[in-house]
CSV table of C-alpha atoms in Angstrom, one decimal:
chain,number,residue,atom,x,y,z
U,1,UNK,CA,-79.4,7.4,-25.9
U,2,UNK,CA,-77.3,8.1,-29.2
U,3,UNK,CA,-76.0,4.7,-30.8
U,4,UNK,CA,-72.9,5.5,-32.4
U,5,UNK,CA,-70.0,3.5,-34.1
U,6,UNK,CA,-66.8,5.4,-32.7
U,7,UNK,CA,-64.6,2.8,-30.4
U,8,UNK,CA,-63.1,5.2,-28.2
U,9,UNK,CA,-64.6,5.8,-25.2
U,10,UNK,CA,-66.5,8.7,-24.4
U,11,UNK,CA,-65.9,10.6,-20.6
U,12,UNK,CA,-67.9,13.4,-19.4
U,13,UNK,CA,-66.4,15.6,-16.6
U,14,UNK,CA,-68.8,17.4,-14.9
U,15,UNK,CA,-68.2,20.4,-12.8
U,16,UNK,CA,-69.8,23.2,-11.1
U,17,UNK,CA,-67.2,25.7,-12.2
U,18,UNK,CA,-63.3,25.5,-13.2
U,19,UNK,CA,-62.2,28.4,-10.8
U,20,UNK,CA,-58.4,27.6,-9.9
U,21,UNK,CA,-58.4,25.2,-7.2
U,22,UNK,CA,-57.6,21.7,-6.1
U,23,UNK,CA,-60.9,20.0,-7.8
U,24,UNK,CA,-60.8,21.4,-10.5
U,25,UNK,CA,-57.2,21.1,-11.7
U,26,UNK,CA,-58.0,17.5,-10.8
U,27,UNK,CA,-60.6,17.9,-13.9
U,28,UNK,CA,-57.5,19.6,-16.1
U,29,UNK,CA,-55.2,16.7,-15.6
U,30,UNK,CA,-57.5,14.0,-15.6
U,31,UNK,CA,-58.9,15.3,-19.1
U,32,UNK,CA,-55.6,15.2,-21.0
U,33,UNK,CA,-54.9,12.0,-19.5
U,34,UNK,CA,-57.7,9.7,-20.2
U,35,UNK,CA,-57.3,11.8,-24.1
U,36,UNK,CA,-53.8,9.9,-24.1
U,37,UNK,CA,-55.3,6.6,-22.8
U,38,UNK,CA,-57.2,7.4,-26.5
U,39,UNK,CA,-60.6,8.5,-24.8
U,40,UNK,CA,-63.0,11.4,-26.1
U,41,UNK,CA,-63.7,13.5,-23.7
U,42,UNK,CA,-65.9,16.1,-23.0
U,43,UNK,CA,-66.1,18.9,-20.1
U,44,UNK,CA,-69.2,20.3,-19.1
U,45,UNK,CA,-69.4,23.2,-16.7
U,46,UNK,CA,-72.1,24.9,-14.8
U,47,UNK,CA,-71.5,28.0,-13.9
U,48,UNK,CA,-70.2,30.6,-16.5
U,49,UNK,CA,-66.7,32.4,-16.2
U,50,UNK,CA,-63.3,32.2,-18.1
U,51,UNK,CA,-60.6,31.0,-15.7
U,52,UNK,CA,-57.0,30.2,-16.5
U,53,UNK,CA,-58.0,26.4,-16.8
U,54,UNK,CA,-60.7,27.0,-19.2
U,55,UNK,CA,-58.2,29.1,-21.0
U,56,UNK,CA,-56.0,26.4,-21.2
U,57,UNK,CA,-58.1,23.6,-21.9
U,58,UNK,CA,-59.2,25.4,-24.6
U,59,UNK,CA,-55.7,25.8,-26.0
U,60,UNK,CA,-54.9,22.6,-26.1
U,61,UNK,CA,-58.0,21.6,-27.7
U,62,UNK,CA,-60.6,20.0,-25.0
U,63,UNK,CA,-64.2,20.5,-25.9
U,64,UNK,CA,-66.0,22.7,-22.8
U,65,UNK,CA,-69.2,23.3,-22.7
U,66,UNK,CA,-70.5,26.3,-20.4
U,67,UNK,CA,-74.2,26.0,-19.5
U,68,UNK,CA,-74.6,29.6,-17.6
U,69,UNK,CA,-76.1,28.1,-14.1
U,70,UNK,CA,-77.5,30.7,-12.3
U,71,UNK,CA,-77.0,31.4,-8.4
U,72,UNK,CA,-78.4,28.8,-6.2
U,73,UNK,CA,-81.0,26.8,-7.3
U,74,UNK,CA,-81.5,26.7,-11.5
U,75,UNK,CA,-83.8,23.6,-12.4
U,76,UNK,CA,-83.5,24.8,-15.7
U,77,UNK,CA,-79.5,23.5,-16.0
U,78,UNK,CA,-81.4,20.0,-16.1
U,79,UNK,CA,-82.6,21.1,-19.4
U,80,UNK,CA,-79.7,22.1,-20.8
U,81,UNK,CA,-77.3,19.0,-18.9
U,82,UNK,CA,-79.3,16.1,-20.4
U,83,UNK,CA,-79.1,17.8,-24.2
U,84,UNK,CA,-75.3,17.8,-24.0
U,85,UNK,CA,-75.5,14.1,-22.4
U,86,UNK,CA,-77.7,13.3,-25.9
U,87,UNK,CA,-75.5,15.3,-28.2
U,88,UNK,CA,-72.2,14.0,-27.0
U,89,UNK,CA,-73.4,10.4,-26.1
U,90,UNK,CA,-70.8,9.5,-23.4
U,91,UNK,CA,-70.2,6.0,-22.2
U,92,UNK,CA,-69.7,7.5,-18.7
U,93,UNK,CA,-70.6,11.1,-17.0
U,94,UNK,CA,-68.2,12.0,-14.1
U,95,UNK,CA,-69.0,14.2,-11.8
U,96,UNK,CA,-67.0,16.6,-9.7
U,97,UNK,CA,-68.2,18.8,-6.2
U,98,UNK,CA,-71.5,18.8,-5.4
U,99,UNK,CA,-73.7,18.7,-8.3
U,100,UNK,CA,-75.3,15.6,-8.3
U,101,UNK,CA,-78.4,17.5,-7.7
U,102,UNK,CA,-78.2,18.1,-11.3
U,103,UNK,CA,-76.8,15.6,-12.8
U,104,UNK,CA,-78.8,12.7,-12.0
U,105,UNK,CA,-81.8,13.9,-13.0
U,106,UNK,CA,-80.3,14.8,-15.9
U,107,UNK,CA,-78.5,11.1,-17.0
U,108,UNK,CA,-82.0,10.3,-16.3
U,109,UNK,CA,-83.7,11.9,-19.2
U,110,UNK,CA,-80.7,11.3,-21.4
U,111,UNK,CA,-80.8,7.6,-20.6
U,112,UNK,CA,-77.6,7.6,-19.1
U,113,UNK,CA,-76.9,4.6,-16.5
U,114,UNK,CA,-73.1,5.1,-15.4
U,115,UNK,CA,-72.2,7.8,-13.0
U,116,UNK,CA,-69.4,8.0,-11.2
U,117,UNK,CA,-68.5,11.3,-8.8
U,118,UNK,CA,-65.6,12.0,-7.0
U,119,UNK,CA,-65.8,13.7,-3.1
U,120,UNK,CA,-62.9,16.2,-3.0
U,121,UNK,CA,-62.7,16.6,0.5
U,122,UNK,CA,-63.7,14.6,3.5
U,123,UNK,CA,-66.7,14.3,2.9
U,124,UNK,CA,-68.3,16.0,5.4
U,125,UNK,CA,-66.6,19.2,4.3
U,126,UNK,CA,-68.0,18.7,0.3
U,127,UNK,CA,-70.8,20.2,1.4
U,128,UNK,CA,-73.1,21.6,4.3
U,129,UNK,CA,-76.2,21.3,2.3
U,130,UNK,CA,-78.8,18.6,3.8
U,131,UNK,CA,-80.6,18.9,0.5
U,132,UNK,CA,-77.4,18.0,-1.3
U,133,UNK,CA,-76.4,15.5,1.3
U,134,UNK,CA,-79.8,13.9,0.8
U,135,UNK,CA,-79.2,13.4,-2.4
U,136,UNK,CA,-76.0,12.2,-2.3
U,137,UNK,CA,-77.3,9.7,-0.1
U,138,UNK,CA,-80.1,8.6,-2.0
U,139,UNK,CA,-77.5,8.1,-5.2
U,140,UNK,CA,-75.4,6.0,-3.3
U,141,UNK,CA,-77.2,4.2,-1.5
U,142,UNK,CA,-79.6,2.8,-4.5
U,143,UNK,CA,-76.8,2.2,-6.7
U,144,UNK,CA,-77.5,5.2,-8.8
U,145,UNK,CA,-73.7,7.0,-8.4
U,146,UNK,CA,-70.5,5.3,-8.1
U,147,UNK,CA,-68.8,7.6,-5.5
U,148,UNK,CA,-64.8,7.8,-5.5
U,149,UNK,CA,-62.5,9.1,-2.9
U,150,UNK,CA,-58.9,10.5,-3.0
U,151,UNK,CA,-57.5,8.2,-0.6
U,152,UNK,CA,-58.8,5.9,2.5
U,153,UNK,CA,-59.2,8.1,4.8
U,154,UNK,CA,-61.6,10.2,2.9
U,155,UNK,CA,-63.3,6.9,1.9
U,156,UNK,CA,-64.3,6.0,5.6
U,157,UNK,CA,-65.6,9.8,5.8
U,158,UNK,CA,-67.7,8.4,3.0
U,159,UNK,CA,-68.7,5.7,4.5
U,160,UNK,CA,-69.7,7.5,8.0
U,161,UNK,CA,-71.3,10.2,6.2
U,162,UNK,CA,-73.3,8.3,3.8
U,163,UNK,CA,-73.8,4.7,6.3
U,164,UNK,CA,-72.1,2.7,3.5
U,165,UNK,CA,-70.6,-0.5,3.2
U,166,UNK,CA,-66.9,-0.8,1.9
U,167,UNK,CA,-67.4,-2.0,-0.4
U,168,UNK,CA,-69.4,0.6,-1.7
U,169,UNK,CA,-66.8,3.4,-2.2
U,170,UNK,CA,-64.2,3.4,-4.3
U,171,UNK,CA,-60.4,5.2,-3.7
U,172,UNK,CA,-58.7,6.8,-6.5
U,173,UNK,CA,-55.8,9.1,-5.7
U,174,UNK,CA,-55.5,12.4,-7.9
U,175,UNK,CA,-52.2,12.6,-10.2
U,176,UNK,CA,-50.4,15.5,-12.0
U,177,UNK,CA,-48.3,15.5,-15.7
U,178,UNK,CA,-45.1,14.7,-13.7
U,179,UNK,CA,-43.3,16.0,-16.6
U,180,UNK,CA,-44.2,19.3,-15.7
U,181,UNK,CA,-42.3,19.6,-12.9
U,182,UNK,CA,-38.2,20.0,-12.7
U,183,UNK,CA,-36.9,18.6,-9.5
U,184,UNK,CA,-34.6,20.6,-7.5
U,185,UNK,CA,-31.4,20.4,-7.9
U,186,UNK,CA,-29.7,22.7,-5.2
U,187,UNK,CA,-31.1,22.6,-1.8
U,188,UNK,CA,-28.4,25.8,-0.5
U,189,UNK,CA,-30.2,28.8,0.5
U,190,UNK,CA,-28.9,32.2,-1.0
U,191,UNK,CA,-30.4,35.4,1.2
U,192,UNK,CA,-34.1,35.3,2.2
U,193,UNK,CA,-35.1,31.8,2.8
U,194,UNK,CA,-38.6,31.6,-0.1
U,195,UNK,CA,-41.6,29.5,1.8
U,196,UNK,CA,-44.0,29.0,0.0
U,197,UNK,CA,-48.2,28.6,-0.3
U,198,UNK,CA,-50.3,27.7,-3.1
U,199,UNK,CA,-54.0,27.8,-1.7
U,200,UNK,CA,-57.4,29.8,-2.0
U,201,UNK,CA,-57.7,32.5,0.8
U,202,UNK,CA,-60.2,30.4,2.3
U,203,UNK,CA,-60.6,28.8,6.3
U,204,UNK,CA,-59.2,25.4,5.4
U,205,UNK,CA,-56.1,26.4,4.1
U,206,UNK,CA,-55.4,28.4,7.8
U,207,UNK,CA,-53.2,31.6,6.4
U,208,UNK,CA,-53.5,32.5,9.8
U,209,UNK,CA,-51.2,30.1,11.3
U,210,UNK,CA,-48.7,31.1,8.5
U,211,UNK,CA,-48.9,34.5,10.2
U,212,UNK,CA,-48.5,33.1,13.9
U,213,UNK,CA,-45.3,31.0,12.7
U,214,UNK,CA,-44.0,33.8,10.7
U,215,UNK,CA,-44.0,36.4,14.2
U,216,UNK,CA,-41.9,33.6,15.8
U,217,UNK,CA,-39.7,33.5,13.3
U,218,UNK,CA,-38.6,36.8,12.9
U,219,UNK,CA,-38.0,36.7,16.5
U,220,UNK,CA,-36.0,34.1,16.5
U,221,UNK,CA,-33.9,36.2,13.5
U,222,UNK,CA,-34.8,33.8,10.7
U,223,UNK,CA,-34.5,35.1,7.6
U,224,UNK,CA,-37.3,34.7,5.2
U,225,UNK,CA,-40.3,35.8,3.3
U,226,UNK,CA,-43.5,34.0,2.9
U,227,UNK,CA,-44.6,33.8,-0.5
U,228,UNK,CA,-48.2,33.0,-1.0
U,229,UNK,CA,-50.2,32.2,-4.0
U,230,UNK,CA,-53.8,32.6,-4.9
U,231,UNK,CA,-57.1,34.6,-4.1
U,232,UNK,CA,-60.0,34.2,-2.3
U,233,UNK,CA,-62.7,35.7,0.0
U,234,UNK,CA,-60.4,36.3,3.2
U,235,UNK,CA,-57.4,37.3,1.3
U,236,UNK,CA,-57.9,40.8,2.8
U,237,UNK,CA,-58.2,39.8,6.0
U,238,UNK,CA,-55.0,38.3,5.7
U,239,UNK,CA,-53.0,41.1,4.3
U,240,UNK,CA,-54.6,43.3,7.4
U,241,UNK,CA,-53.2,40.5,9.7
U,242,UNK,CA,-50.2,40.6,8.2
U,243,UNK,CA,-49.7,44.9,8.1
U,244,UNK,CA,-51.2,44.2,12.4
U,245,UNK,CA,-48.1,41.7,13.4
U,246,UNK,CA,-45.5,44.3,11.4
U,247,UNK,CA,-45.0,41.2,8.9
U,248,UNK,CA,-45.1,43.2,5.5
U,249,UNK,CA,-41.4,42.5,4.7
U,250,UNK,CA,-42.2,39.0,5.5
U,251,UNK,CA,-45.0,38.5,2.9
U,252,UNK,CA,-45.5,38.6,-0.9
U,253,UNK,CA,-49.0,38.2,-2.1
U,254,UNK,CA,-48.6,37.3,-5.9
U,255,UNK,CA,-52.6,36.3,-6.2
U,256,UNK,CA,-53.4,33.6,-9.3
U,257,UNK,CA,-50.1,31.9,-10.9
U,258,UNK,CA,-50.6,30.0,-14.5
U,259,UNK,CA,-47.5,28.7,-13.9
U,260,UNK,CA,-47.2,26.7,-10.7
U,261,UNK,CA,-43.7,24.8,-11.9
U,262,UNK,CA,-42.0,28.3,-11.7
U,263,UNK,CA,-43.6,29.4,-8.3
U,264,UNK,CA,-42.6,25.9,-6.9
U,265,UNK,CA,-38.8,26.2,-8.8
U,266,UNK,CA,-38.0,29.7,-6.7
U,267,UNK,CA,-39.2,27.9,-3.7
U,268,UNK,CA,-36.9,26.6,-0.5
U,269,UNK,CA,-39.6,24.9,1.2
U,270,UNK,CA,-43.2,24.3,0.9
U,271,UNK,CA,-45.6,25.1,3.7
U,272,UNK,CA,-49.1,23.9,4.2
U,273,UNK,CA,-50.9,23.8,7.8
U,274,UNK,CA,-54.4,23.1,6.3
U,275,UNK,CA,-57.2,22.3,9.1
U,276,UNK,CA,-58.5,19.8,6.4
U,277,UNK,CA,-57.9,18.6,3.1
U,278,UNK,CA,-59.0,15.5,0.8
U,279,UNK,CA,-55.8,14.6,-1.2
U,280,UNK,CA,-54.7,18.4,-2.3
U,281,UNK,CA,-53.3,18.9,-5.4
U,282,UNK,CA,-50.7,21.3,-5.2
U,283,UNK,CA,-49.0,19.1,-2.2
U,284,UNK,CA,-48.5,16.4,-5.1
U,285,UNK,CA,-47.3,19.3,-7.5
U,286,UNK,CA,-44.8,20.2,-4.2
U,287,UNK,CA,-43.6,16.7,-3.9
U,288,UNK,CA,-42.8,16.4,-7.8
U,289,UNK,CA,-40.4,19.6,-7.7
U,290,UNK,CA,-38.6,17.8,-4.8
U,291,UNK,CA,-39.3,20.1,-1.9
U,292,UNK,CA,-38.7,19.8,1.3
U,293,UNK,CA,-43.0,20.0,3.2
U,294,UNK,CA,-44.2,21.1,6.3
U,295,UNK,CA,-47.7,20.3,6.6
U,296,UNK,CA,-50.2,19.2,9.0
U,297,UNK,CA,-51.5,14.8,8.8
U,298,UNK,CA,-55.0,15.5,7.7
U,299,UNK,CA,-57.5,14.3,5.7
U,300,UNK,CA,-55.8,12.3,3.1
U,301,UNK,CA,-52.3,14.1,3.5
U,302,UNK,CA,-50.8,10.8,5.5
U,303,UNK,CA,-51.7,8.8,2.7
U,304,UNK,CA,-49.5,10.9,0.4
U,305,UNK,CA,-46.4,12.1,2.7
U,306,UNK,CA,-44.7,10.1,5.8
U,307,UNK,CA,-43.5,12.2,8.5
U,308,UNK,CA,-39.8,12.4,8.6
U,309,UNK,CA,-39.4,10.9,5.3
U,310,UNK,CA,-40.4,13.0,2.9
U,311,UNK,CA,-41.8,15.7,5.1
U,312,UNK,CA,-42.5,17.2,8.2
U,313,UNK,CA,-45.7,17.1,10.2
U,314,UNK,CA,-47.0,20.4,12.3
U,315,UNK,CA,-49.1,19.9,15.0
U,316,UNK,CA,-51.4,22.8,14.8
U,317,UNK,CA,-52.7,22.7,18.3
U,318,UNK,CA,-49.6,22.9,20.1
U,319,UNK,CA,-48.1,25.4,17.8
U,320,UNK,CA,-45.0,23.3,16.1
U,321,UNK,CA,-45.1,24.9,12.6
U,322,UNK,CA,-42.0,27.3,13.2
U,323,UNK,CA,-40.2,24.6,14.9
U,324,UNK,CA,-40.4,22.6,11.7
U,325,UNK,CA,-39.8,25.5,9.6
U,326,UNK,CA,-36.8,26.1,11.6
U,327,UNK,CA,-35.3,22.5,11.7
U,328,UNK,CA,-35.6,22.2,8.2
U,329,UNK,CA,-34.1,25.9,7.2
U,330,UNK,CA,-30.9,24.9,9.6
U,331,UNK,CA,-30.2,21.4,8.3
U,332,UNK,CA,-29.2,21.2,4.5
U,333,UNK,CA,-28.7,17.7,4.8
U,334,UNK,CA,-32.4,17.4,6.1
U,335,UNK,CA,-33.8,20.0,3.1
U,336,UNK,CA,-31.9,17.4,0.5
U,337,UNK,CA,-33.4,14.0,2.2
U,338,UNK,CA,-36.9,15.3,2.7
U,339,UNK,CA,-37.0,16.6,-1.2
U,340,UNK,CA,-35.2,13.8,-2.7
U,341,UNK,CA,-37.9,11.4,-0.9
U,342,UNK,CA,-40.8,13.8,-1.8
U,343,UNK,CA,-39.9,13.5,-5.7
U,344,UNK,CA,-40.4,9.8,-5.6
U,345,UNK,CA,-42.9,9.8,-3.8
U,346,UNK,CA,-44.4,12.2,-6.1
U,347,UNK,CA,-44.4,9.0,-8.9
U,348,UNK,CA,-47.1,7.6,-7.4
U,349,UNK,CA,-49.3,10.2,-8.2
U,350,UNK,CA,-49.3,10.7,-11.8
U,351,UNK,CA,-51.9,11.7,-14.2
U,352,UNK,CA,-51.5,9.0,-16.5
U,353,UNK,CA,-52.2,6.4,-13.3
U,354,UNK,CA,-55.1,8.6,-12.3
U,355,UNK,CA,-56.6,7.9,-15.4
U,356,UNK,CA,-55.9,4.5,-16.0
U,357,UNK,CA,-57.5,4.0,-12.5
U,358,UNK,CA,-60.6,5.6,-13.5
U,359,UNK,CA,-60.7,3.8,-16.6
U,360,UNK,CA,-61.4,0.7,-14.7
U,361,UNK,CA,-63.8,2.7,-12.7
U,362,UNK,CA,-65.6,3.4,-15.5
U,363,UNK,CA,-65.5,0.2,-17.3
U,364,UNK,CA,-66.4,-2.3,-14.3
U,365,UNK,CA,-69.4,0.0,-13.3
U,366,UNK,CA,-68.4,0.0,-9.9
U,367,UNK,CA,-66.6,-2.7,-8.6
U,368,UNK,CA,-65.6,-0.4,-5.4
U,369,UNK,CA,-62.4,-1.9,-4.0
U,370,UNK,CA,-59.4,0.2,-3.4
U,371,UNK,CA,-57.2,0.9,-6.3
């Protein structure tokens, strides 16, 4: 290891890739946080490919370092991991999605001891991979990783998963530049009633019951129009649903956004029936705008939103997600109460805690309690 005389200390964010999503946005904020707590830091990513977050971190001046990982299994980013560990000399690597596979090792011949990852979903959904699971196991159970969760329910997923103690995992929830984010100020709705999704057109985020909510509610002779927000492997699939159920005046796909404030800012409500989530992102960039949220309790979302106080919960089995769409669209008193609570709620989530949070991560080594 590099013995060096700079007192700032030195963070490593690891990733496997910084495609637009809920992890890696996590990885945005979090690196222009801890750079205002006055930390160095450093982002290393596996796999290759210019995103809008590596555009931006970029712009505003955080070092990234791209090591071209190539599909499935690449012994050879080892190599290339440990020699920016030696080169950047960080008091701490942190790790993000499942790459632990690599970066152990790695710390290893760079003679780095303090690891920290964080498990983005519950964690039985970070990854299918026994291999990886194996090794995630191994790490934590031997004291070799310090793992973090978003919020206690994806802690005791950690636990079960893993067979941990409590003692063992630590909770951390994510947090967003607050400033970025203009609450709303005028909860009447002109015309078209504008729901809105942020999410990858992947399983977990459930378009589909968008779809099954949306037929009811143009029976019922609502009027709105879904706008959704982001790509993904079964965003065709989608848009075929939608064109089958004679919804195309019902849905705009606008595909990647870099700017999330304005999408949130034309919005009247926020919609987000996920089958499961860890503590998602764009739900805590939803709250700071001060929009009224339908969503469904899982994973960590009951840690971040009460039902009936700052939003509603769906039930997804018995089909409640146009009811609560259609409660909220016909009270205004309701839309003003639930996005007034939202927004402070939303304070407890900022980056700058996030950060200071992991700092003591970090620093303590692992003392594992909730914080």
């Amino acid at each position: 290891m590099i013995h060096r005389q700079e007192d700032n200390y030195r963070v490593m964010l690891v990733a496997q890739s910084l495609r637009v999503g809920g992890a890696e946005i996590m990885v945005e904020n979090l690196a222009y946080a801890l750079r205002r707590q006055g930390c160095v830091v450093s982002i290393v990513v596996l796999q290759a490919g210019e995103t809008l977050i590596t555009k931006r971190l970029v712009k505003n001046g955080i070092s990234i370092s791209v090591l071209g990982k190539r599909k499935g299994i690449d012994v050879s980013v080892i190599g290339r991991l440990s020699r920016a560990m030696v080169n950047f000399a960080p008091d701490v690597v942190h790790s993000n999605l499942p790459v632990l596979q690599y970066v152990v090792p790695a710390a290893k011949i760079a003679g780095v001891k303090n690891l920290v990852h964080t498990v983005h979903n519950m964690a039985d959904k970070e990854t299918e991979s026994k291999l990886k699971r194996l090794v995630n196991k191994f790490c934590y159970r031997n004291g070799l990783v310090t793992p973090v969760a978003l919020s206690c329910a994806n802690k005791q997923s950690v636990i079960d998963l893993y067979n941990l103690d409590e003692t063992d995992v630590m909770v951390v929830s994510n947090g967003i530049d607050l400033s970025a984010f203009q609450p709303k100020r005028d909860y009447r709705i002109v015309g078209k009633a504008h729901l809105c999704h942020i999410g990858r057109f992947e399983e977990a985020k459930n378009h589909l019951a968008l779809i099954a909510a949306a037929v009811r509610l143009k029976a019922d002779g609502v009027d709105f129009v879904f706008d959704l927000y982001g790509v993904g492997s079964l965003k065709d699939d989608i848009q075929e649903a939608v064109t089958r159920n004679d919804l195309t005046g019902e849905f705009v796909f606008h595909g990647l956004t870099d700017n999330i404030p304005a999408a949130l800012a034309g919005a009247d409500l926020f919609v987000f029936p996920s089958l499961y989530e860890g503590m998602p992102m764009v739900l805590v960039e939803a709250m700071a705008s001060g929009l009224p949220i339908v969503v469904s309790p899982v994973g960590g979302v009951p840690d971040m939103l009460t039902n009936g106080k700052d939003s509603l919960y769906c039930d997804l089995e018995s089909g409640t997600l146009a009811n609560c769409i259609e409660q909220i669209l016909d009270d205004s008193k309701m839309r003003e109460s639930l996005g007034i609570a939202a927004r402070e709620r939303a304070a407890a989530f900022s980056s700058d805690a996030m950060a200071a949070s992991y700092l003591e991560v970090y620093r303590r080594g692992g003392n594992r309690s909730c914080l």
